[in-house]
Short mmCIF file of C-alpha atoms and ligand atoms in Angstrom, two decimals:
data_model
loop_
_atom_site.label_atom_id
_atom_site.label_comp_id
_atom_site.label_asym_id
_atom_site.label_seq_id
_atom_site.Cartn_x
_atom_site.Cartn_y
_atom_site.Cartn_z
CA UNK A 13 -41.62 -12.41 70.31
CA UNK A 14 -41.86 -12.37 66.50
CA UNK A 15 -45.51 -12.87 65.48
CA UNK A 16 -44.38 -14.25 62.19
CA UNK A 17 -42.67 -17.23 63.72
CA UNK A 18 -43.91 -20.60 64.89
CA UNK A 19 -41.79 -22.75 67.18
CA UNK A 20 -42.12 -26.50 67.31
CA UNK A 21 -40.65 -28.89 69.80
CA UNK A 22 -41.02 -32.69 69.91
CA UNK A 23 -41.38 -34.87 73.02
CA UNK A 24 -43.99 -36.74 74.95
CA UNK A 25 -43.78 -35.39 78.49
CA UNK A 26 -45.07 -31.82 78.01
CA UNK A 27 -43.42 -30.10 81.01
CA UNK A 28 -39.82 -29.92 79.93
CA UNK A 29 -40.81 -29.24 76.32
CA UNK A 30 -43.09 -26.34 77.34
CA UNK A 31 -40.30 -24.72 79.38
CA UNK A 32 -37.75 -25.21 76.67
CA UNK A 33 -39.85 -23.88 73.80
CA UNK A 34 -40.92 -20.84 75.82
CA UNK A 35 -37.36 -20.09 76.79
CA UNK A 36 -35.95 -20.58 73.27
CA UNK A 37 -38.62 -18.43 71.61
CA UNK A 38 -37.73 -15.26 73.51
CA UNK A 39 -41.25 -15.18 75.09
CA UNK A 40 -39.68 -14.17 78.40
CA UNK A 41 -39.53 -10.54 77.20
CA UNK A 42 -43.34 -10.43 77.50
CA UNK A 43 -43.43 -10.99 81.24
CA UNK A 44 -42.36 -8.91 84.21
CA UNK A 45 -42.62 -9.47 88.00
CA UNK A 46 -45.92 -8.12 89.34
CA UNK A 47 -47.89 -8.94 86.20
CA UNK A 48 -51.23 -10.72 86.39
CA UNK A 49 -51.21 -13.67 83.96
CA UNK A 50 -54.14 -15.79 82.80
CA UNK A 51 -53.77 -19.27 81.33
CA UNK A 52 -56.64 -20.59 79.21
CA UNK A 53 -56.36 -24.38 78.62
CA UNK A 54 -58.90 -26.50 76.83
CA UNK A 55 -60.93 -28.42 79.44
CA UNK A 56 -63.98 -28.82 77.24
CA UNK A 57 -65.02 -31.93 79.11
CA UNK A 58 -63.94 -33.76 82.29
CA UNK A 59 -61.67 -36.26 80.56
CA UNK A 60 -57.95 -36.68 81.00
CA UNK A 61 -55.53 -35.45 78.32
CA UNK A 62 -54.91 -39.02 77.20
CA UNK A 63 -58.50 -39.02 75.78
CA UNK A 64 -57.38 -36.50 73.17
CA UNK A 65 -59.82 -33.89 74.44
CA UNK A 66 -58.05 -31.70 77.03
CA UNK A 67 -54.81 -29.83 77.63
CA UNK A 68 -52.21 -31.82 79.50
CA UNK A 69 -51.58 -30.44 83.00
CA UNK A 70 -47.90 -31.15 82.31
CA UNK A 71 -47.88 -28.52 79.55
CA UNK A 72 -49.55 -26.03 81.89
CA UNK A 73 -47.12 -26.95 84.68
CA UNK A 74 -44.19 -26.25 82.33
CA UNK A 75 -45.72 -22.88 81.49
CA UNK A 76 -46.21 -22.01 85.15
CA UNK A 77 -42.54 -22.89 85.93
CA UNK A 78 -41.42 -20.71 83.02
CA UNK A 79 -43.57 -17.80 84.34
CA UNK A 80 -42.21 -18.23 87.87
CA UNK A 81 -38.67 -18.09 86.43
CA UNK A 82 -39.72 -14.78 84.87
CA UNK A 83 -40.77 -13.51 88.35
CA UNK A 84 -44.51 -13.86 87.70
CA UNK A 85 -46.45 -15.10 90.74
CA UNK A 86 -49.99 -13.90 90.10
CA UNK A 87 -51.20 -16.75 87.80
CA UNK A 88 -54.80 -17.83 87.24
CA UNK A 89 -55.89 -20.80 85.14
CA UNK A 90 -59.23 -19.82 83.65
CA UNK A 91 -61.69 -22.04 81.79
CA UNK A 92 -65.36 -22.79 81.29
CA UNK A 93 -66.03 -26.38 80.11
CA UNK A 94 -68.72 -26.85 77.44
CA UNK A 95 -72.34 -26.29 78.44
CA UNK A 96 -72.90 -30.04 79.08
CA UNK A 97 -70.11 -30.41 81.71
CA UNK A 98 -68.83 -28.96 84.89
CA UNK A 99 -65.50 -27.11 84.97
CA UNK A 100 -65.10 -28.01 88.64
CA UNK A 101 -65.33 -31.70 87.68
CA UNK A 102 -62.83 -31.07 84.85
CA UNK A 103 -60.31 -29.46 87.30
CA UNK A 104 -60.37 -32.69 89.33
CA UNK A 105 -60.41 -35.26 86.50
CA UNK A 106 -57.84 -33.54 84.35
CA UNK A 107 -55.31 -33.07 87.18
CA UNK A 108 -55.68 -29.35 87.58
CA UNK A 109 -56.52 -29.49 91.32
CA UNK A 110 -53.16 -31.06 92.05
CA UNK A 111 -51.43 -28.53 89.77
CA UNK A 112 -53.12 -25.65 91.52
CA UNK A 113 -51.96 -26.91 94.94
CA UNK A 114 -48.45 -27.74 93.87
CA UNK A 115 -47.74 -24.39 92.28
CA UNK A 116 -50.04 -22.15 94.25
CA UNK A 117 -51.97 -20.96 91.20
CA UNK A 118 -55.65 -20.03 91.21
CA UNK A 119 -58.38 -21.93 89.30
CA UNK A 120 -61.20 -19.77 87.99
CA UNK A 121 -64.36 -21.28 86.60
CA UNK A 122 -65.45 -18.88 83.87
CA UNK A 123 -68.99 -20.30 84.02
CA UNK A 124 -69.45 -18.16 87.15
CA UNK A 125 -67.42 -15.17 85.92
CA UNK A 126 -68.93 -11.66 85.44
CA UNK A 127 -69.79 -10.93 81.81
CA UNK A 128 -69.69 -7.96 79.56
CA UNK A 129 -71.57 -7.13 76.33
CA UNK A 130 -69.32 -6.13 73.48
CA UNK A 131 -69.88 -5.47 69.82
CA UNK A 132 -67.32 -7.30 67.68
CA UNK A 133 -67.34 -7.37 63.84
CA UNK A 134 -70.93 -6.23 63.92
CA UNK A 135 -72.08 -8.95 66.35
CA UNK A 136 -73.20 -8.36 69.89
CA UNK A 137 -71.37 -10.86 72.17
CA UNK A 138 -71.58 -11.60 75.88
CA UNK A 139 -68.10 -12.52 77.14
CA UNK A 140 -66.43 -13.29 80.43
CA UNK A 141 -64.45 -10.38 81.81
CA UNK A 142 -61.52 -12.20 83.57
CA UNK A 143 -59.61 -12.98 80.35
CA UNK A 144 -59.84 -9.21 79.59
CA UNK A 145 -58.52 -8.11 82.98
CA UNK A 146 -55.13 -9.82 83.03
CA UNK A 147 -51.89 -8.20 81.91
CA UNK A 148 -51.03 -11.23 79.76
CA UNK A 149 -53.14 -14.08 78.51
CA UNK A 150 -51.70 -17.41 77.31
CA UNK A 151 -53.95 -19.63 75.23
CA UNK A 152 -53.20 -23.40 75.68
CA UNK A 153 -55.43 -25.20 73.17
CA UNK A 154 -55.33 -28.81 72.03
CA UNK A 155 -54.86 -29.41 68.25
CA UNK A 156 -57.68 -31.86 67.28
CA UNK A 157 -60.44 -32.63 64.86
CA UNK A 158 -63.93 -31.19 65.27
CA UNK A 159 -67.18 -32.49 63.80
CA UNK A 160 -68.60 -29.06 63.03
CA UNK A 161 -65.63 -26.72 62.49
CA UNK A 162 -63.33 -29.43 60.95
CA UNK A 163 -60.59 -28.67 63.43
CA UNK A 164 -60.20 -26.81 66.73
CA UNK A 165 -57.08 -25.11 67.99
CA UNK A 166 -56.23 -21.52 69.09
CA UNK A 167 -59.21 -19.56 67.61
CA UNK A 168 -61.94 -21.92 68.74
CA UNK A 169 -60.47 -22.48 72.19
CA UNK A 170 -61.55 -18.97 73.21
CA UNK A 171 -65.16 -20.22 73.18
CA UNK A 172 -64.42 -21.34 76.75
CA UNK A 173 -64.37 -17.65 77.71
CA UNK A 174 -68.14 -17.37 77.21
CA UNK A 175 -71.05 -17.98 79.63
CA UNK A 176 -72.91 -21.20 78.84
CA UNK A 177 -75.95 -19.30 77.39
CA UNK A 178 -73.61 -17.58 74.90
CA UNK A 179 -71.88 -20.84 74.06
CA UNK A 180 -75.22 -22.24 73.04
CA UNK A 181 -76.15 -19.11 71.09
CA UNK A 182 -72.87 -19.31 69.12
CA UNK A 183 -74.14 -22.63 67.68
CA UNK A 184 -77.44 -21.01 66.74
CA UNK A 185 -75.76 -18.18 64.81
CA UNK A 186 -73.40 -20.43 62.86
CA UNK A 187 -70.24 -20.78 65.01
CA UNK A 188 -67.72 -19.54 62.47
CA UNK A 189 -68.50 -15.85 62.36
CA UNK A 190 -68.92 -15.44 66.16
CA UNK A 191 -65.67 -17.39 66.83
CA UNK A 192 -63.82 -15.10 64.44
CA UNK A 193 -65.44 -12.04 66.01
CA UNK A 194 -64.63 -13.25 69.56
CA UNK A 195 -60.95 -13.35 68.57
CA UNK A 196 -61.03 -9.63 67.77
CA UNK A 197 -61.90 -8.87 71.38
CA UNK A 198 -59.94 -11.48 73.39
CA UNK A 199 -56.40 -11.32 72.11
CA UNK A 200 -54.04 -13.77 73.83
CA UNK A 201 -50.40 -12.69 73.88
CA UNK A 202 -49.10 -16.21 73.40
CA UNK A 203 -50.40 -19.56 72.19
CA UNK A 204 -48.86 -22.76 73.29
CA UNK A 205 -50.57 -25.64 71.50
CA UNK A 206 -50.75 -29.04 73.19
CA UNK A 207 -50.23 -31.36 70.26
CA UNK A 208 -49.13 -34.25 72.39
CA UNK A 209 -52.36 -36.15 71.88
CA UNK A 210 -55.34 -34.79 70.02
CA UNK A 211 -58.57 -36.41 68.91
CA UNK A 212 -58.91 -37.52 65.26
CA UNK A 213 -62.46 -36.36 64.79
CA UNK A 214 -64.27 -34.92 67.85
CA UNK A 215 -63.50 -32.21 70.32
CA UNK A 216 -64.75 -34.40 73.23
CA UNK A 217 -62.03 -37.04 72.73
CA UNK A 218 -62.37 -40.81 72.46
CA UNK A 219 -60.17 -41.26 69.39
CA UNK A 220 -56.84 -40.01 70.61
CA UNK A 221 -53.84 -39.92 68.32
CA UNK A 222 -50.46 -39.34 69.86
CA UNK A 223 -48.41 -36.65 68.08
CA UNK A 224 -45.88 -35.80 70.74
CA UNK A 225 -45.28 -32.16 69.82
CA UNK A 226 -45.85 -28.65 71.20
CA UNK A 227 -46.32 -25.61 68.95
CA UNK A 228 -45.73 -22.02 70.12
CA UNK A 229 -46.62 -18.74 68.44
CA UNK A 230 -48.29 -15.37 68.94
CA UNK A 231 -50.60 -15.23 65.89
CA UNK A 232 -53.67 -17.43 66.32
CA UNK A 233 -54.49 -17.49 62.59
CA UNK A 234 -51.05 -18.57 61.63
CA UNK A 235 -50.98 -21.18 64.39
CA UNK A 236 -54.35 -22.59 63.27
CA UNK A 237 -53.30 -22.59 59.56
CA UNK A 238 -50.11 -24.50 60.49
CA UNK A 239 -52.08 -26.85 62.78
CA UNK A 240 -54.55 -27.51 59.99
CA UNK A 241 -51.74 -28.57 57.64
CA UNK A 242 -50.50 -30.98 60.32
CA UNK A 243 -53.90 -32.66 60.33
CA UNK A 244 -54.04 -32.85 56.50
CA UNK A 245 -56.65 -30.10 56.26
CA UNK A 246 -56.48 -27.25 53.76
CA UNK A 247 -56.62 -24.06 55.92
CA UNK A 248 -58.71 -22.32 53.24
CA UNK A 249 -61.53 -24.83 54.06
CA UNK A 250 -61.81 -23.63 57.69
CA UNK A 251 -64.36 -20.92 57.66
CA UNK A 252 -63.67 -19.34 61.07
CA UNK A 253 -59.95 -19.18 60.23
CA UNK A 254 -60.58 -17.34 56.95
CA UNK A 255 -63.06 -14.95 58.61
CA UNK A 256 -60.56 -14.24 61.46
CA UNK A 257 -57.93 -13.42 58.91
CA UNK A 258 -60.35 -11.07 57.08
CA UNK A 259 -61.09 -9.36 60.42
CA UNK A 260 -57.37 -8.66 60.96
CA UNK A 261 -56.80 -11.19 63.79
CA UNK A 262 -53.71 -12.53 62.05
CA UNK A 263 -52.23 -14.00 58.90
CA UNK A 264 -52.49 -17.56 57.58
CA UNK A 265 -49.21 -17.23 55.64
CA UNK A 266 -46.60 -19.90 56.32
CA UNK A 267 -43.38 -19.06 54.60
CA UNK A 268 -40.23 -21.17 54.31
CA UNK A 269 -38.68 -19.50 57.36
CA UNK A 270 -41.87 -19.35 59.46
CA UNK A 271 -41.45 -22.63 61.35
CA UNK A 272 -38.51 -23.08 63.68
CA UNK A 273 -38.07 -26.66 64.84
CA UNK A 274 -36.11 -27.05 68.06
CA UNK A 275 -33.79 -29.95 68.71
CA UNK A 276 -34.75 -31.42 65.40
CA UNK A 277 -33.70 -35.03 64.95
CA UNK A 278 -32.39 -35.26 68.51
CA UNK A 279 -35.59 -35.30 70.38
CA UNK A 280 -37.87 -37.53 68.34
CA UNK A 281 -40.73 -39.19 70.23
CA UNK A 282 -40.96 -42.81 71.14
CA UNK A 283 -40.05 -45.16 68.28
CA UNK A 284 -43.34 -46.92 68.38
CA UNK A 285 -46.78 -45.90 67.23
CA UNK A 286 -49.49 -45.58 69.81
CA UNK A 287 -52.31 -48.10 69.87
CA UNK A 288 -54.92 -46.77 67.45
CA UNK A 289 -58.38 -45.84 68.62
CA UNK A 290 -61.37 -47.67 67.08
CA UNK A 291 -62.20 -44.90 64.63
CA UNK A 292 -58.78 -45.14 63.00
CA UNK A 293 -58.07 -48.88 63.19
CA UNK A 294 -59.31 -49.69 59.72
CA UNK A 295 -56.84 -47.06 58.37
CA UNK A 296 -53.97 -49.21 59.69
CA UNK A 297 -54.57 -51.70 56.91
CA UNK A 298 -53.01 -49.20 54.53
CA UNK A 299 -49.79 -48.81 56.73
CA UNK A 300 -46.71 -50.93 57.02
CA UNK A 301 -45.00 -49.45 60.17
CA UNK A 302 -41.63 -50.52 61.47
CA UNK A 303 -40.27 -48.64 64.49
CA UNK A 304 -42.25 -45.60 63.44
CA UNK A 305 -42.14 -42.46 65.59
CA UNK A 306 -45.53 -41.47 66.84
CA UNK A 307 -45.41 -38.14 65.12
CA UNK A 308 -44.71 -39.70 61.70
CA UNK A 309 -47.34 -42.33 62.22
CA UNK A 310 -49.91 -39.83 63.43
CA UNK A 311 -49.40 -37.58 60.39
CA UNK A 312 -49.98 -40.57 58.13
CA UNK A 313 -53.17 -41.55 59.96
CA UNK A 314 -54.51 -38.00 59.75
CA UNK A 315 -53.76 -37.96 55.99
CA UNK A 316 -55.43 -41.35 55.48
CA UNK A 317 -58.44 -40.20 57.47
CA UNK A 318 -58.88 -37.25 55.04
CA UNK A 319 -58.46 -39.56 52.01
CA UNK A 320 -60.98 -41.97 53.48
CA UNK A 321 -63.47 -39.10 53.90
CA UNK A 322 -63.04 -38.33 50.18
CA UNK A 323 -63.55 -42.03 49.28
CA UNK A 324 -60.01 -42.15 47.87
CA UNK A 325 -59.14 -45.39 49.71
CA UNK A 326 -61.69 -47.52 47.91
CA UNK A 327 -60.04 -50.28 45.95
CA UNK A 328 -56.57 -49.48 47.34
CA UNK A 329 -54.36 -52.49 48.12
CA UNK A 330 -51.01 -50.72 48.54
CA UNK A 331 -49.44 -50.10 51.98
CA UNK A 332 -47.51 -47.01 52.93
CA UNK A 333 -44.20 -47.63 54.61
CA UNK A 334 -43.22 -45.62 57.64
CA UNK A 335 -40.64 -45.84 60.31
CA UNK A 336 -37.01 -46.06 61.32
CA UNK A 337 -37.03 -49.78 60.45
CA UNK A 338 -37.06 -48.78 56.75
CA UNK A 339 -33.77 -46.87 56.90
CA UNK A 340 -31.61 -47.99 54.04
CA UNK A 341 -34.36 -50.17 52.53
CA UNK A 342 -34.87 -49.79 48.79
CA UNK A 343 -38.18 -50.92 47.40
CA UNK A 344 -41.21 -50.43 45.20
CA UNK A 345 -44.24 -48.56 46.50
CA UNK A 346 -44.41 -45.50 48.72
CA UNK A 347 -42.86 -44.43 51.97
CA UNK A 348 -43.36 -41.46 54.26
CA UNK A 349 -40.61 -39.71 56.20
CA UNK A 350 -36.88 -39.57 55.57
CA UNK A 351 -36.45 -43.09 56.95
CA UNK A 352 -38.51 -44.46 54.08
CA UNK A 353 -36.75 -42.40 51.40
CA UNK A 354 -35.59 -45.58 49.64
CA UNK A 355 -39.00 -46.35 48.17
CA UNK A 356 -39.84 -45.37 44.63
CA UNK A 357 -42.11 -42.63 45.89
CA UNK A 358 -41.55 -40.87 49.19
CA UNK A 359 -42.90 -37.93 51.21
CA UNK A 360 -39.72 -36.30 52.45
CA UNK A 361 -39.40 -34.75 55.86
CA UNK A 362 -38.63 -35.75 59.45
CA UNK A 363 -41.47 -35.69 60.15
CA UNK A 364 -43.43 -34.78 57.04
CA UNK A 365 -46.70 -32.86 57.48
CA UNK A 366 -50.03 -34.58 56.95
CA UNK A 367 -50.89 -32.16 54.13
CA UNK A 368 -47.82 -33.17 52.14
CA UNK A 369 -48.46 -36.84 52.87
CA UNK A 370 -52.00 -36.48 51.72
CA UNK A 371 -51.02 -34.92 48.37
CA UNK A 372 -48.30 -37.40 47.59
CA UNK A 373 -50.23 -40.54 48.76
CA UNK A 374 -53.34 -39.47 46.80
CA UNK A 375 -51.18 -38.98 43.70
CA UNK A 376 -49.56 -42.35 44.23
CA UNK A 377 -52.82 -44.22 44.75
CA UNK A 378 -54.26 -42.59 41.63
CA UNK A 379 -51.31 -43.68 39.55
CA UNK A 380 -51.70 -47.29 40.86
CA UNK A 381 -55.32 -47.34 39.80
CA UNK A 382 -54.57 -46.12 36.28
S1 SF4 B 12 -38.80 -39.84 59.38
FE1 SF4 B 12 -38.09 -41.47 60.66
S2 SF4 B 12 -36.99 -40.49 62.43
FE2 SF4 B 12 -38.21 -38.91 61.33
S3 SF4 B 12 -40.12 -38.85 62.51
FE3 SF4 B 12 -40.42 -40.32 60.80
S4 SF4 B 12 -39.91 -42.35 61.58
FE4 SF4 B 12 -39.11 -40.83 63.00
#
């Protein structure tokens, strides 16, 4: 598979979309019968995927079905929840016990894995050995906000491959550098990002925002740079991403032909925004939504959240128009998405990225206040 490409597919189920994007990307060439494959989801806490914290078992099920079609039968789901929770409890709560039984795949709690000392980018790290002993490793992170590292996706998800003592030590030595260093040692072959539902602000969930999208690639730096832009975050502000790029883990470059959208325009998510979590409800006062797809609505909420952090929403009385209900409507003010292209200002795209929304909306609000 081309490391320079990123594949995006829209949908809310997870299973079919995972299969389809893996098939369409040419990832099948990576797998052969008899291979030992590890799957590393994000089960940071024992909360279901609908909380915005964990990888949907439907996405993992789609990946397992794809691997079985490739003739791979030796599949292990490996994870170590954060130091404050039990992975065994997460298997149960997050639906991985049922998944394991249905497909005959192993569950391995990395908290009780053997460990190895390695030196990476000048740092001595203690890491779990199982992710190193498979023929292929697939990283299945959730794209979400994070209170310390701004966002978490492919690079940070590998922290689950550490024993608890090392997870704690990572915090004491600044998180960013050890995360980047860890990614020079554990090198997943594929990354399939669960961006169906991620938390707005915290890795432990509680403020879920539906985005109804999966993202596939092979370069974790590029995947995280793209993911950041979807959350309205400038990738150059994410320290572990920049450090990983400097260490040769990957490239943050997103060119005009990097992103391949599958079934664009034919597989849009539900034409209604999800109910907003408490942390984002006040942002809804700046939105006029009519039949908005979740993905368009979520991009706008992420952009508004960033503007709110900067204090840029103070004194704003305008609303941003979004949704299919604005197709063909001409008006003053600002719209986001192709459906709202009839407004005097518009962020084009179907769906537009949060970073683009952020720039245009910020500019518009500033011009209103002049
Ligand atoms: S531009 Fe319209 S159709 Fe496209 S994602 Fe947004 S609301 Fe849906």
